[in-house]
mmCIF file of N, CA and C in Angstrom:
data_model
loop_
_atom_site.group_PDB
_atom_site.id
_atom_site.type_symbol
_atom_site.label_atom_id
_atom_site.label_comp_id
_atom_site.label_asym_id
_atom_site.label_seq_id
_atom_site.Cartn_x
_atom_site.Cartn_y
_atom_site.Cartn_z
ATOM 1 N N MET A 670 22.623 -4.030 14.613
ATOM 2 C CA MET A 670 23.349 -3.668 15.612
ATOM 3 C C MET A 670 23.260 -2.329 16.408
ATOM 4 N N ALA A 671 23.002 -2.163 17.994
ATOM 5 C CA ALA A 671 22.689 -0.941 18.241
ATOM 6 C C ALA A 671 23.947 0.054 17.817
ATOM 7 N N THR A 672 23.538 1.181 17.872
ATOM 8 C CA THR A 672 24.038 2.680 17.653
ATOM 9 C C THR A 672 24.236 3.194 19.230
ATOM 10 N N ASP A 673 25.268 3.871 19.177
ATOM 11 C CA ASP A 673 25.796 4.282 20.502
ATOM 12 C C ASP A 673 25.079 6.112 20.508
ATOM 13 N N SER A 674 23.633 5.878 21.444
ATOM 14 C CA SER A 674 23.134 7.879 21.719
ATOM 15 C C SER A 674 23.875 8.013 22.322
ATOM 16 N N ALA A 675 23.302 9.269 23.132
ATOM 17 C CA ALA A 675 23.123 9.784 24.014
ATOM 18 C C ALA A 675 22.238 9.254 25.063
ATOM 19 N N HIS A 676 21.462 8.881 24.751
ATOM 20 C CA HIS A 676 20.768 8.271 25.885
ATOM 21 C C HIS A 676 21.043 6.794 26.268
ATOM 22 N N ARG A 677 21.210 6.866 27.804
ATOM 23 C CA ARG A 677 21.012 5.582 27.863
ATOM 24 C C ARG A 677 20.057 5.336 29.301
ATOM 25 N N GLY A 678 19.353 3.694 28.924
ATOM 26 C CA GLY A 678 18.559 3.833 30.085
ATOM 27 C C GLY A 678 18.255 1.854 30.154
ATOM 28 N N VAL A 679 17.662 1.599 30.912
ATOM 29 C CA VAL A 679 17.559 0.359 31.454
ATOM 30 C C VAL A 679 15.833 -0.076 32.051
ATOM 31 N N SER A 680 15.094 -0.680 31.751
ATOM 32 C CA SER A 680 14.132 -1.184 32.390
ATOM 33 C C SER A 680 14.078 -1.855 33.233
ATOM 34 N N ILE A 681 13.180 -1.908 34.202
ATOM 35 C CA ILE A 681 13.133 -2.874 35.346
ATOM 36 C C ILE A 681 12.043 -4.058 35.699
ATOM 37 N N ASP A 682 11.105 -4.641 35.640
ATOM 38 C CA ASP A 682 10.488 -5.492 35.737
ATOM 39 C C ASP A 682 10.319 -6.193 37.203
ATOM 40 N N ARG A 683 9.257 -6.783 38.447
ATOM 41 C CA ARG A 683 9.189 -7.138 39.030
ATOM 42 C C ARG A 683 8.848 -8.592 38.718
ATOM 43 N N VAL A 684 9.282 -9.452 39.401
ATOM 44 C CA VAL A 684 9.909 -10.839 39.137
ATOM 45 C C VAL A 684 8.569 -11.579 40.402
ATOM 46 N N THR A 685 9.105 -11.266 41.847
ATOM 47 C CA THR A 685 8.158 -11.349 42.552
ATOM 48 C C THR A 685 8.814 -10.441 43.579
ATOM 49 N N ALA A 686 7.898 -10.714 45.297
ATOM 50 C CA ALA A 686 7.927 -9.841 46.343
ATOM 51 C C ALA A 686 9.598 -9.373 46.602
ATOM 52 N N SER A 687 10.347 -8.094 45.483
ATOM 53 C CA SER A 687 11.232 -7.317 46.159
ATOM 54 C C SER A 687 12.383 -8.087 45.265
ATOM 55 N N ARG A 688 11.485 -9.055 44.268
ATOM 56 C CA ARG A 688 13.088 -9.563 43.538
ATOM 57 C C ARG A 688 12.644 -8.961 41.469
ATOM 58 N N PHE A 689 13.737 -7.899 41.509
ATOM 59 C CA PHE A 689 13.486 -7.590 40.128
ATOM 60 C C PHE A 689 14.266 -7.975 38.815
ATOM 61 N N THR A 690 14.276 -7.925 37.631
ATOM 62 C CA THR A 690 14.937 -8.215 36.465
ATOM 63 C C THR A 690 15.354 -6.510 36.111
ATOM 64 N N ALA A 691 16.783 -6.494 35.842
ATOM 65 C CA ALA A 691 16.851 -5.097 34.712
ATOM 66 C C ALA A 691 17.235 -5.348 32.957
ATOM 67 N N ARG A 692 16.665 -5.326 32.765
ATOM 68 C CA ARG A 692 17.223 -5.124 31.119
ATOM 69 C C ARG A 692 18.101 -3.986 30.502
ATOM 70 N N ASN A 693 18.472 -3.914 29.906
ATOM 71 C CA ASN A 693 19.202 -2.425 29.064
ATOM 72 C C ASN A 693 18.450 -3.537 27.136
ATOM 73 N N ASP A 694 18.737 -2.249 26.680
ATOM 74 C CA ASP A 694 18.062 -2.427 24.898
ATOM 75 C C ASP A 694 19.069 -3.219 24.068
ATOM 76 N N ARG A 695 19.761 -3.838 24.593
ATOM 77 C CA ARG A 695 20.803 -4.763 23.645
ATOM 78 C C ARG A 695 20.497 -6.454 24.420
ATOM 79 N N GLY A 696 19.140 -6.852 25.253
ATOM 80 C CA GLY A 696 18.944 -7.779 25.883
ATOM 81 C C GLY A 696 19.622 -8.499 27.172
ATOM 82 N N GLY A 697 20.510 -6.989 27.385
ATOM 83 C CA GLY A 697 20.827 -7.999 28.568
ATOM 84 C C GLY A 697 20.185 -8.193 29.642
ATOM 85 N N GLU A 698 20.413 -8.923 30.982
ATOM 86 C CA GLU A 698 19.420 -9.216 32.227
ATOM 87 C C GLU A 698 20.514 -8.997 33.129
ATOM 88 N N ILE A 699 20.050 -8.691 34.488
ATOM 89 C CA ILE A 699 20.691 -8.486 35.810
ATOM 90 C C ILE A 699 19.882 -9.390 36.493
ATOM 91 N N ALA A 700 19.669 -9.956 37.668
ATOM 92 C CA ALA A 700 18.944 -9.886 38.935
ATOM 93 C C ALA A 700 19.417 -9.187 39.834
ATOM 94 N N VAL A 701 18.032 -8.749 40.338
ATOM 95 C CA VAL A 701 18.542 -7.405 41.546
ATOM 96 C C VAL A 701 17.098 -8.072 42.874
ATOM 97 N N SER A 702 17.638 -7.666 44.002
ATOM 98 C CA SER A 702 16.676 -8.441 44.954
ATOM 99 C C SER A 702 17.297 -7.034 46.461
ATOM 100 N N THR A 703 16.976 -6.945 47.212
ATOM 101 C CA THR A 703 16.714 -6.348 48.550
ATOM 102 C C THR A 703 18.088 -7.008 49.017
ATOM 103 N N GLY A 704 18.599 -7.941 48.434
ATOM 104 C CA GLY A 704 19.584 -8.424 49.736
ATOM 105 C C GLY A 704 19.849 -9.791 50.697
ATOM 106 N N GLY A 705 18.111 -10.537 50.188
ATOM 107 C CA GLY A 705 18.028 -11.600 51.168
ATOM 108 C C GLY A 705 18.316 -12.844 50.683
ATOM 109 N N ASP A 706 18.822 -12.964 49.041
ATOM 110 C CA ASP A 706 19.368 -13.925 48.445
ATOM 111 C C ASP A 706 20.850 -13.420 47.932
ATOM 112 N N ALA A 707 21.674 -13.991 46.755
ATOM 113 C CA ALA A 707 22.783 -14.015 45.940
ATOM 114 C C ALA A 707 22.745 -13.037 45.022
ATOM 115 N N ASP A 708 21.361 -12.827 44.639
ATOM 116 C CA ASP A 708 20.862 -11.578 43.463
ATOM 117 C C ASP A 708 21.891 -10.021 44.256
ATOM 118 N N PHE A 709 22.567 -9.129 43.261
ATOM 119 C CA PHE A 709 22.802 -7.735 43.978
ATOM 120 C C PHE A 709 22.087 -7.203 44.173
ATOM 121 N N THR A 710 21.982 -6.314 45.331
ATOM 122 C CA THR A 710 21.415 -5.248 45.557
ATOM 123 C C THR A 710 21.227 -3.885 44.919
ATOM 124 N N PRO A 711 20.560 -2.772 44.774
ATOM 125 C CA PRO A 711 20.730 -1.776 44.195
ATOM 126 C C PRO A 711 21.934 -0.976 44.974
ATOM 127 N N VAL A 712 22.429 -1.048 45.463
ATOM 128 C CA VAL A 712 23.805 -0.349 46.484
ATOM 129 C C VAL A 712 25.337 -0.768 45.835
ATOM 130 N N GLU A 713 24.952 -2.119 45.729
ATOM 131 C CA GLU A 713 26.194 -3.193 44.974
ATOM 132 C C GLU A 713 26.018 -3.147 43.360
ATOM 133 N N LEU A 714 25.392 -2.719 43.051
ATOM 134 C CA LEU A 714 24.789 -2.499 41.195
ATOM 135 C C LEU A 714 25.548 -0.468 41.338
ATOM 136 N N LEU A 715 25.330 -0.288 42.129
ATOM 137 C CA LEU A 715 25.848 1.636 42.056
ATOM 138 C C LEU A 715 27.156 1.174 42.612
ATOM 139 N N LEU A 716 27.839 0.574 43.618
ATOM 140 C CA LEU A 716 29.151 0.304 43.633
ATOM 141 C C LEU A 716 29.952 -0.772 42.212
ATOM 142 N N ALA A 717 29.399 -1.434 41.698
ATOM 143 C CA ALA A 717 29.688 -2.549 40.469
ATOM 144 C C ALA A 717 30.236 -1.488 39.028
ATOM 145 N N ALA A 718 28.905 -0.108 39.988
ATOM 146 C CA ALA A 718 28.736 0.320 37.805
ATOM 147 C C ALA A 718 30.077 1.758 38.395
ATOM 148 N N ILE A 719 30.443 1.616 39.506
ATOM 149 C CA ILE A 719 31.564 2.973 39.122
ATOM 150 C C ILE A 719 32.626 2.364 39.220
ATOM 151 N N GLY A 720 33.172 1.022 39.753
ATOM 152 C CA GLY A 720 34.122 0.022 39.857
ATOM 153 C C GLY A 720 34.126 -0.431 38.648
ATOM 154 N N GLY A 721 32.897 -1.080 37.751
ATOM 155 C CA GLY A 721 33.311 -1.169 36.404
ATOM 156 C C GLY A 721 33.672 -0.389 35.103
ATOM 157 N N CYS A 722 33.489 1.115 35.390
ATOM 158 C CA CYS A 722 33.345 2.342 34.689
ATOM 159 C C CYS A 722 35.040 2.546 34.979
ATOM 160 N N THR A 723 35.364 2.510 35.668
ATOM 161 C CA THR A 723 36.850 2.804 35.967
ATOM 162 C C THR A 723 37.654 2.194 35.564
ATOM 163 N N ALA A 724 37.499 1.205 35.770
ATOM 164 C CA ALA A 724 37.810 -0.172 35.812
ATOM 165 C C ALA A 724 38.121 -0.461 33.677
ATOM 166 N N ALA A 725 36.927 -0.104 33.450
ATOM 167 C CA ALA A 725 37.214 -0.058 32.069
ATOM 168 C C ALA A 725 38.388 0.812 31.586
ATOM 169 N N ASP A 726 37.862 2.276 31.824
ATOM 170 C CA ASP A 726 38.959 3.266 31.203
ATOM 171 C C ASP A 726 40.229 2.941 31.575
ATOM 172 N N VAL A 727 40.457 2.631 32.301
ATOM 173 C CA VAL A 727 41.915 2.249 32.834
ATOM 174 C C VAL A 727 42.405 1.186 32.250
ATOM 175 N N ASP A 728 42.064 0.171 32.004
ATOM 176 C CA ASP A 728 42.174 -1.293 31.352
ATOM 177 C C ASP A 728 42.395 -1.040 29.867
ATOM 178 N N VAL A 729 41.649 -0.010 29.350
ATOM 179 C CA VAL A 729 41.579 0.646 27.894
ATOM 180 C C VAL A 729 43.368 1.175 28.185
ATOM 181 N N LEU A 730 43.792 2.362 28.301
ATOM 182 C CA LEU A 730 44.526 2.770 29.073
ATOM 183 C C LEU A 730 46.090 1.965 29.038
ATOM 184 N N THR A 731 45.918 0.930 29.978
ATOM 185 C CA THR A 731 47.342 0.727 30.397
ATOM 186 C C THR A 731 47.520 -1.180 29.342
ATOM 187 N N SER A 732 46.395 -1.674 28.950
ATOM 188 C CA SER A 732 46.396 -2.931 28.522
ATOM 189 C C SER A 732 47.247 -2.818 26.848
ATOM 190 N N ARG A 733 47.579 -1.464 26.339
ATOM 191 C CA ARG A 733 47.735 -0.906 24.941
ATOM 192 C C ARG A 733 48.998 -1.065 25.498
ATOM 193 N N ARG A 734 49.977 -1.103 26.886
ATOM 194 C CA ARG A 734 51.530 -1.429 26.950
ATOM 195 C C ARG A 734 51.632 -2.855 27.422
ATOM 196 N N ALA A 735 50.857 -3.633 27.664
ATOM 197 C CA ALA A 735 51.016 -4.266 28.482
ATOM 198 C C ALA A 735 49.854 -5.083 28.473
ATOM 199 N N GLU A 736 49.601 -6.421 28.379
ATOM 200 C CA GLU A 736 48.534 -7.414 29.489
ATOM 201 C C GLU A 736 48.767 -7.323 30.717
ATOM 202 N N PRO A 737 47.671 -6.974 31.445
ATOM 203 C CA PRO A 737 47.399 -7.388 33.316
ATOM 204 C C PRO A 737 48.059 -8.928 33.091
ATOM 205 N N GLU A 738 48.888 -9.531 34.336
ATOM 206 C CA GLU A 738 48.774 -10.705 34.831
ATOM 207 C C GLU A 738 46.748 -10.648 35.612
ATOM 208 N N ALA A 739 46.701 -9.658 36.769
ATOM 209 C CA ALA A 739 46.114 -9.441 37.483
ATOM 210 C C ALA A 739 45.583 -8.334 37.236
ATOM 211 N N PHE A 740 44.368 -8.544 37.477
ATOM 212 C CA PHE A 740 43.153 -7.023 37.186
ATOM 213 C C PHE A 740 41.902 -7.214 38.037
ATOM 214 N N GLN A 741 42.277 -6.377 39.750
ATOM 215 C CA GLN A 741 40.913 -6.170 40.556
ATOM 216 C C GLN A 741 40.858 -4.865 40.875
ATOM 217 N N VAL A 742 39.689 -4.676 40.847
ATOM 218 C CA VAL A 742 39.303 -3.293 41.695
ATOM 219 C C VAL A 742 38.188 -3.571 42.757
ATOM 220 N N GLN A 743 38.551 -2.946 43.841
ATOM 221 C CA GLN A 743 37.524 -3.179 45.000
ATOM 222 C C GLN A 743 36.446 -1.698 44.971
ATOM 223 N N VAL A 744 35.720 -1.776 45.109
ATOM 224 C CA VAL A 744 35.027 -0.472 45.513
ATOM 225 C C VAL A 744 33.783 -0.965 47.095
ATOM 226 N N GLY A 745 34.115 -0.159 47.906
ATOM 227 C CA GLY A 745 33.317 -0.168 48.893
ATOM 228 C C GLY A 745 33.224 1.649 49.773
ATOM 229 N N ALA A 746 31.867 1.063 50.363
ATOM 230 C CA ALA A 746 31.282 2.430 51.141
ATOM 231 C C ALA A 746 30.801 2.499 52.047
ATOM 232 N N GLU A 747 30.143 2.912 53.054
ATOM 233 C CA GLU A 747 29.533 2.684 54.059
ATOM 234 C C GLU A 747 28.276 3.321 53.938
ATOM 235 N N LYS A 748 26.990 2.695 54.536
ATOM 236 C CA LYS A 748 25.875 3.152 54.117
ATOM 237 C C LYS A 748 24.924 4.102 55.694
ATOM 238 N N VAL A 749 25.187 5.206 55.355
ATOM 239 C CA VAL A 749 24.469 5.899 56.477
ATOM 240 C C VAL A 749 22.907 6.104 56.318
ATOM 241 N N ARG A 750 22.263 6.454 57.869
ATOM 242 C CA ARG A 750 20.767 7.181 57.791
ATOM 243 C C ARG A 750 20.990 8.219 58.395
ATOM 244 N N ASP A 751 20.764 9.406 58.199
ATOM 245 C CA ASP A 751 20.735 10.832 58.959
ATOM 246 C C ASP A 751 19.747 11.499 58.610
ATOM 247 N N THR A 752 19.944 12.894 58.931
ATOM 248 C CA THR A 752 18.966 13.812 58.313
ATOM 249 C C THR A 752 18.745 13.652 57.116
ATOM 250 N N VAL A 753 19.618 13.646 55.963
ATOM 251 C CA VAL A 753 19.112 13.780 55.051
ATOM 252 C C VAL A 753 18.805 12.313 54.646
ATOM 253 N N GLY A 754 18.669 11.284 54.989
ATOM 254 C CA GLY A 754 17.865 10.049 54.663
ATOM 255 C C GLY A 754 18.994 8.985 54.426
ATOM 256 N N ASN A 755 19.045 7.928 53.871
ATOM 257 C CA ASN A 755 19.721 6.942 53.420
ATOM 258 C C ASN A 755 20.529 7.221 52.550
ATOM 259 N N HIS A 756 22.019 7.150 52.796
ATOM 260 C CA HIS A 756 22.981 7.365 51.311
ATOM 261 C C HIS A 756 24.504 6.574 51.849
ATOM 262 N N LEU A 757 25.251 6.327 50.848
ATOM 263 C CA LEU A 757 26.754 6.275 50.885
ATOM 264 C C LEU A 757 27.516 6.983 51.075
ATOM 265 N N VAL A 758 29.077 7.404 52.409
ATOM 266 C CA VAL A 758 29.668 7.854 52.549
ATOM 267 C C VAL A 758 30.801 7.032 52.561
ATOM 268 N N GLY A 759 31.886 7.926 52.023
ATOM 269 C CA GLY A 759 32.958 7.149 51.876
ATOM 270 C C GLY A 759 33.833 6.125 51.060
ATOM 271 N N ILE A 760 33.291 6.724 49.927
ATOM 272 C CA ILE A 760 32.983 5.400 48.515
ATOM 273 C C ILE A 760 34.613 5.547 48.549
ATOM 274 N N GLU A 761 34.846 4.374 47.865
ATOM 275 C CA GLU A 761 37.059 4.148 47.739
ATOM 276 C C GLU A 761 36.958 3.385 46.780
ATOM 277 N N VAL A 762 37.605 3.290 45.655
ATOM 278 C CA VAL A 762 38.079 2.818 44.623
ATOM 279 C C VAL A 762 39.792 2.263 44.618
ATOM 280 N N THR A 763 40.034 1.101 44.915
ATOM 281 C CA THR A 763 41.137 0.230 45.225
ATOM 282 C C THR A 763 41.448 -0.462 44.250
ATOM 283 N N PHE A 764 42.644 -0.095 43.086
ATOM 284 C CA PHE A 764 42.956 -1.164 41.466
ATOM 285 C C PHE A 764 44.117 -1.877 42.942
ATOM 286 N N ARG A 765 44.130 -3.382 41.997
ATOM 287 C CA ARG A 765 44.970 -3.871 42.621
ATOM 288 C C ARG A 765 45.039 -4.861 40.806
ATOM 289 N N VAL A 766 46.659 -4.150 40.793
ATOM 290 C CA VAL A 766 47.066 -4.658 39.371
ATOM 291 C C VAL A 766 48.422 -5.167 38.959
ATOM 292 N N VAL A 767 48.252 -6.601 38.523
ATOM 293 C CA VAL A 767 49.388 -6.669 38.116
ATOM 294 C C VAL A 767 49.895 -6.815 36.779
ATOM 295 N N PHE A 768 51.416 -5.963 36.146
ATOM 296 C CA PHE A 768 51.790 -6.270 35.411
ATOM 297 C C PHE A 768 52.893 -6.961 34.795
ATOM 298 N N PRO A 769 52.974 -7.430 33.526
ATOM 299 C CA PRO A 769 54.579 -8.713 33.620
ATOM 300 C C PRO A 769 55.645 -7.552 33.757
ATOM 301 N N ALA A 770 56.814 -8.104 34.014
ATOM 302 C CA ALA A 770 57.958 -7.868 33.755
ATOM 303 C C ALA A 770 58.028 -6.990 32.421
ATOM 304 N N GLY A 771 59.545 -6.812 31.701
ATOM 305 C CA GLY A 771 59.599 -6.060 30.994
ATOM 306 C C GLY A 771 59.251 -4.353 31.167
ATOM 307 N N GLU A 772 59.704 -4.166 29.648
ATOM 308 C CA GLU A 772 59.097 -2.946 29.480
ATOM 309 C C GLU A 772 58.221 -2.637 29.560
ATOM 310 N N GLY A 773 57.417 -3.450 28.761
ATOM 311 C CA GLY A 773 55.444 -2.932 28.573
ATOM 312 C C GLY A 773 54.611 -2.981 29.557
ATOM 313 N N GLY A 774 55.850 -4.328 30.579
ATOM 314 C CA GLY A 774 54.866 -3.791 31.934
ATOM 315 C C GLY A 774 55.778 -2.396 32.677
ATOM 316 N N ASP A 775 56.855 -2.016 32.401
ATOM 317 C CA ASP A 775 57.415 -1.338 33.585
ATOM 318 C C ASP A 775 56.056 -0.292 32.642
ATOM 319 N N ALA A 776 55.759 -0.022 31.260
ATOM 320 C CA ALA A 776 55.596 1.534 31.123
ATOM 321 C C ALA A 776 54.294 1.804 31.359
ATOM 322 N N ALA A 777 53.101 0.287 31.641
ATOM 323 C CA ALA A 777 52.072 -0.032 32.280
ATOM 324 C C ALA A 777 52.085 0.210 33.556
ATOM 325 N N ARG A 778 53.161 0.215 34.148
ATOM 326 C CA ARG A 778 53.054 0.321 35.328
ATOM 327 C C ARG A 778 53.010 1.910 35.790
ATOM 328 N N GLU A 779 54.066 2.615 35.353
ATOM 329 C CA GLU A 779 54.191 3.822 35.746
ATOM 330 C C GLU A 779 52.652 4.992 35.042
ATOM 331 N N LEU A 780 51.936 4.358 33.561
ATOM 332 C CA LEU A 780 50.825 5.086 33.515
ATOM 333 C C LEU A 780 49.436 4.781 34.444
ATOM 334 N N LEU A 781 49.382 4.054 35.052
ATOM 335 C CA LEU A 781 48.715 2.914 36.122
ATOM 336 C C LEU A 781 47.489 4.581 37.196
ATOM 337 N N PRO A 782 48.444 5.197 37.869
ATOM 338 C CA PRO A 782 48.589 5.807 38.705
ATOM 339 C C PRO A 782 47.474 7.099 37.616
ATOM 340 N N ASP A 783 48.322 7.383 36.025
ATOM 341 C CA ASP A 783 47.240 8.419 35.991
ATOM 342 C C ASP A 783 46.865 8.674 35.155
ATOM 343 N N ALA A 784 46.174 6.824 34.732
ATOM 344 C CA ALA A 784 45.116 5.849 34.215
ATOM 345 C C ALA A 784 44.145 6.188 35.135
ATOM 346 N N VAL A 785 44.405 6.165 36.667
ATOM 347 C CA VAL A 785 43.086 5.707 37.608
ATOM 348 C C VAL A 785 43.194 7.487 37.768
ATOM 349 N N ARG A 786 43.568 8.054 37.806
ATOM 350 C CA ARG A 786 43.332 9.556 38.305
ATOM 351 C C ARG A 786 42.291 10.683 36.778
ATOM 352 N N ARG A 787 42.904 9.847 35.652
ATOM 353 C CA ARG A 787 42.047 10.605 34.333
ATOM 354 C C ARG A 787 41.075 9.798 33.999
ATOM 355 N N SER A 788 40.840 8.712 34.722
ATOM 356 C CA SER A 788 39.423 7.973 34.830
ATOM 357 C C SER A 788 38.512 8.824 35.884
ATOM 358 N N HIS A 789 39.063 9.073 37.580
ATOM 359 C CA HIS A 789 38.318 9.647 38.352
ATOM 360 C C HIS A 789 37.692 10.789 37.921
ATOM 361 N N ASP A 790 38.618 11.864 37.190
ATOM 362 C CA ASP A 790 38.594 13.576 37.122
ATOM 363 C C ASP A 790 38.143 13.666 35.860
ATOM 364 N N ARG A 791 37.554 12.485 35.370
ATOM 365 C CA ARG A 791 36.970 13.210 33.846
ATOM 366 C C ARG A 791 36.213 12.358 33.393
ATOM 367 N N LEU A 792 36.841 10.664 32.932
ATOM 368 C CA LEU A 792 36.073 9.738 31.727
ATOM 369 C C LEU A 792 35.449 8.990 32.748
ATOM 370 N N CYS A 793 34.981 8.613 33.778
ATOM 371 C CA CYS A 793 33.799 7.846 34.208
ATOM 372 C C CYS A 793 32.826 8.742 34.287
ATOM 373 N N THR A 794 31.451 8.225 33.602
ATOM 374 C CA THR A 794 30.798 8.741 33.484
ATOM 375 C C THR A 794 29.718 8.044 34.918
ATOM 376 N N VAL A 795 30.612 7.524 35.559
ATOM 377 C CA VAL A 795 28.912 6.972 36.269
ATOM 378 C C VAL A 795 29.541 7.650 38.096
ATOM 379 N N SER A 796 31.021 7.981 37.862
ATOM 380 C CA SER A 796 31.810 8.567 39.063
ATOM 381 C C SER A 796 31.684 9.682 38.982
ATOM 382 N N ARG A 797 31.366 10.450 37.893
ATOM 383 C CA ARG A 797 31.554 12.144 37.965
ATOM 384 C C ARG A 797 30.482 12.049 37.703
ATOM 385 N N THR A 798 29.289 11.762 38.047
ATOM 386 C CA THR A 798 27.868 11.902 37.372
ATOM 387 C C THR A 798 27.479 11.555 38.952
ATOM 388 N N ILE A 799 27.850 10.925 39.997
ATOM 389 C CA ILE A 799 27.761 11.030 41.610
ATOM 390 C C ILE A 799 28.331 12.237 42.086
ATOM 391 N N GLU A 800 29.784 12.613 41.855
ATOM 392 C CA GLU A 800 30.457 13.976 42.195
ATOM 393 C C GLU A 800 30.044 14.566 41.852
ATOM 394 N N LEU A 801 28.972 15.277 40.639
ATOM 395 C CA LEU A 801 28.758 16.393 40.357
ATOM 396 C C LEU A 801 27.002 16.548 41.370
ATOM 397 N N GLY A 802 26.900 15.550 41.480
ATOM 398 C CA GLY A 802 25.576 15.579 42.389
ATOM 399 C C GLY A 802 23.798 15.889 41.516
ATOM 400 N N VAL A 803 24.339 15.177 40.580
ATOM 401 C CA VAL A 803 22.912 15.314 39.325
ATOM 402 C C VAL A 803 21.656 14.959 40.016
ATOM 403 N N PRO A 804 20.678 15.828 39.959
ATOM 404 C CA PRO A 804 19.100 15.908 40.221
ATOM 405 C C PRO A 804 18.597 14.083 39.749
ATOM 406 N N VAL A 805 17.707 13.350 40.630
ATOM 407 C CA VAL A 805 16.957 13.066 40.034
ATOM 408 C C VAL A 805 15.439 12.471 40.380
ATOM 409 N N THR A 806 15.148 12.437 38.943
ATOM 410 C CA THR A 806 13.076 13.143 38.623
ATOM 411 C C THR A 806 12.905 11.507 39.102
ATOM 412 N N ALA A 807 11.713 11.814 39.347
ATOM 413 C CA ALA A 807 11.071 10.533 39.470
ATOM 414 C C ALA A 807 9.462 10.743 39.049
ATOM 415 N N ARG A 808 8.572 10.072 38.073
ATOM 416 C CA ARG A 808 7.674 10.129 37.986
ATOM 417 C C ARG A 808 7.343 8.999 38.008
ATOM 418 N N VAL A 809 5.712 9.266 37.775
ATOM 419 C CA VAL A 809 4.414 8.216 38.260
ATOM 420 C C VAL A 809 3.679 7.544 36.777
ATOM 421 N N GLN A 810 3.191 7.246 35.991
ATOM 422 C CA GLN A 810 2.190 6.861 35.560
ATOM 423 C C GLN A 810 1.878 5.216 35.849
ATOM 424 N N ALA A 811 1.076 5.976 36.693
ATOM 425 C CA ALA A 811 -0.352 4.948 36.539
ATOM 426 C C ALA A 811 -1.022 4.271 36.044
ATOM 427 N N GLY A 812 -1.778 2.478 36.093
ATOM 428 C CA GLY A 812 -2.269 2.524 35.247
ATOM 429 C C GLY A 812 -4.098 1.593 35.748
#
């Protein structure tokens, strides 16, 4: 059983030209490419990470009150190329959640805006890291 340490990491292995496999330490794999096929691109994975992180936070908080009938998070952004290089602008996360009628559903609906705000302002490691602007260090170990 894996322990929950502070360090997080994945490995990326080249499969063929412009196709890669990302692996985590628990054995999970996901195909990554440059967008010429159905595989996720790195930008799509970043958007999925933002949405998945905040969705998990919000789900934990709201589903204690009621199980949602529908729960979808859409994440979008515009990719631009300017004097600072390629990057995303206008990242937007939209929650579409339906809770059942009744006391539990009412409680979950009432909590939803606060849960989204808490995830954005404090809980979601992915979006918090992006907003804080943490530097990324690139190293080369050539063989």
